[in-house]
Coordinates of C-alpha atoms in Angstrom, one line a residue:
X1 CA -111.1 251.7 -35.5
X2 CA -111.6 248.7 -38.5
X3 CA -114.2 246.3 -37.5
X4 CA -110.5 243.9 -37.3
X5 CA -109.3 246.0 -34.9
X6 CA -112.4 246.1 -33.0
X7 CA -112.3 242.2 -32.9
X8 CA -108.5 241.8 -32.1
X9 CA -108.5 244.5 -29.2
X10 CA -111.5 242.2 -28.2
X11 CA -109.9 238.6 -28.7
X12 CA -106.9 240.5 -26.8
X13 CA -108.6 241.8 -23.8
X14 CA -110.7 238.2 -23.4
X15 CA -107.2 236.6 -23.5
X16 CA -105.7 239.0 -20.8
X17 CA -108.6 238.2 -18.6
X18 CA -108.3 234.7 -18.9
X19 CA -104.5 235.2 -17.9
X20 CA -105.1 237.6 -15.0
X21 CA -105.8 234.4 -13.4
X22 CA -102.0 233.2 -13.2
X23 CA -99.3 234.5 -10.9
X24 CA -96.9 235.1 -14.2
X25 CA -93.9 235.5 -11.9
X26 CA -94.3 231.6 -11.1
X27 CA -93.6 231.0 -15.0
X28 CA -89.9 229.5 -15.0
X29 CA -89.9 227.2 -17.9
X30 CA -90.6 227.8 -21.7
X31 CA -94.3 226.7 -21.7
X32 CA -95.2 227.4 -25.1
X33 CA -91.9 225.1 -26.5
X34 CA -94.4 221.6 -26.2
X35 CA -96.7 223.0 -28.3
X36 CA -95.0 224.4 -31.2
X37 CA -93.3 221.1 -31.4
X38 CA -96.5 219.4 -31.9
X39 CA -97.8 222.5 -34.3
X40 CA -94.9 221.9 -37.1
X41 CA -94.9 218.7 -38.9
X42 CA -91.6 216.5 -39.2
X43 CA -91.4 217.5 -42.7
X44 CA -91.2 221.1 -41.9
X45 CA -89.0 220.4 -39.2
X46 CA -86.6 218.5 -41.5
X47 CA -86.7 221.0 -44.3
X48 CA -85.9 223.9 -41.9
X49 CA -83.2 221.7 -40.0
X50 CA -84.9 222.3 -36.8
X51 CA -83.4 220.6 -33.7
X52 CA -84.6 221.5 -30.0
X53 CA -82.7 222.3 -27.3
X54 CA -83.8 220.7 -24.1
X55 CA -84.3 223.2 -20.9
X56 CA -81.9 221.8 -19.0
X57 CA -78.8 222.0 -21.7
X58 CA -80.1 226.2 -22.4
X59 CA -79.6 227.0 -18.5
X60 CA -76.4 224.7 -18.4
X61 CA -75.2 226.6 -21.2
X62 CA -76.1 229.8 -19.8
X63 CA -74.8 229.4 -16.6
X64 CA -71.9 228.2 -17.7
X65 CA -71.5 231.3 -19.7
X66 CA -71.7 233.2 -16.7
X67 CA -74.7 235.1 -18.6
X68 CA -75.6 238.4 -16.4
X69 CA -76.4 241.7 -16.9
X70 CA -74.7 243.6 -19.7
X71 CA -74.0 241.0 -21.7
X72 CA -75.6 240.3 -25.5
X73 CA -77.8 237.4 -26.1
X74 CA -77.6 236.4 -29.8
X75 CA -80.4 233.7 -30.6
X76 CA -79.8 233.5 -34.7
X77 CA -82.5 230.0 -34.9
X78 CA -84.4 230.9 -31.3
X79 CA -87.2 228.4 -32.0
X80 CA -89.8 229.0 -29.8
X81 CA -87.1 231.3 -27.8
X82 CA -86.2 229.0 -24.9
X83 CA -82.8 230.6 -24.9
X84 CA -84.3 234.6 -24.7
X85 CA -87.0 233.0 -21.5
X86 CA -83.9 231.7 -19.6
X87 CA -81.5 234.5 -20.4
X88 CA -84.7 236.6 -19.0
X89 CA -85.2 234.4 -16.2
X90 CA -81.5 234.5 -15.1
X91 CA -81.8 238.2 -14.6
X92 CA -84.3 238.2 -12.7
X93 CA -82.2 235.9 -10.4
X94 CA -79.3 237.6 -10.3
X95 CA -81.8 240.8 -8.9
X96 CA -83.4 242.5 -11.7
X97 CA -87.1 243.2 -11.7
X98 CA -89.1 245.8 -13.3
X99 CA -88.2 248.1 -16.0
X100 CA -84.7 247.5 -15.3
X101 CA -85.1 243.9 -16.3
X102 CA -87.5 245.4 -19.3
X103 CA -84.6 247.2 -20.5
X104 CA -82.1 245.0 -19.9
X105 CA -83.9 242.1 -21.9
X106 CA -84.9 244.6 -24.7
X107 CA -81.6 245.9 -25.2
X108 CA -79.2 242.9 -25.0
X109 CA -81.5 239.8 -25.2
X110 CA -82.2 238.9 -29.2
X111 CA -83.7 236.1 -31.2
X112 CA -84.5 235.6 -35.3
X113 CA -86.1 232.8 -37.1
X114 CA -87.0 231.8 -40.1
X115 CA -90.3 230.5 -39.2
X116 CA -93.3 232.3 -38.2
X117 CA -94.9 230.5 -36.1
X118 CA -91.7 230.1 -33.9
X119 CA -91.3 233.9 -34.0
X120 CA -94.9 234.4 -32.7
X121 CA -94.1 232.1 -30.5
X122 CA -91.1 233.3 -29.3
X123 CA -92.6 236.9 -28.6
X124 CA -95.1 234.9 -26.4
X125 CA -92.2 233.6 -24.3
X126 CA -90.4 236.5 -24.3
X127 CA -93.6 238.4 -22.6
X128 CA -94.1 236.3 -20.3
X129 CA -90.2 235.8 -18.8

């Protein structure tokens, strides 16, 4: 193992302890979306054309899509994935938990973007729905 991969295991496992702390099935909102909002500056955000999509409008929009299992979720700009954490969440109320819901998400639920930090992001939020 590099002496990097020595320090990210590290930085990795002091961040999972730090976590351990939080009941992560109480997580039901996009957390991480206030923040990467405040991390890009308007000028990026105007060159990339990025707009944000409240929390309320994505569930609207998902429940009114009647989103459930076995169904695709296509997130082509997914920001920092609101869309993928609600689709996730709304899975998990309609009943499925464990790998089931792993599956389910992995399989059907997808987001792209263009930029990075949103896609780190995004991974984030998709972990912890």
């Amino acid at each position: 193992m590099t002496s990097l991969e020595s320090a990210a295991a590290e930085l990795l496992q002091g961040l999972a302890q730090h976590l351990a702390v939080y009941d992560m099935t109480k997580v039901n909102e996009d957390l991480l979306k206030e923040l990467y909002e405040n991390l890009v500056d308007s000028e990026t955000k105007h060159d990339l054309g990025e707009v944000y999509t409240p929390d309320w409008l994505v569930e609207l929009t998902l429940r009114e899509a009647n989103f459930k299992a076995g169904q695709s979720l296509l997130d082509p700009a997914c920001g920092s994935g609101t869309f993928l954490f609600t689709a996730v969440q709304l899975l998990r109320e309609q009943g499925l938990t464990g790998e089931k819901l792993v599956d389910e998400a992995l399989n059907n639920i997808v987001g792209v973007d263009v930029h990075p930090l949103a896609v780190t992001i995004a991974k984030v939020n998709y972990v912890l729905a």
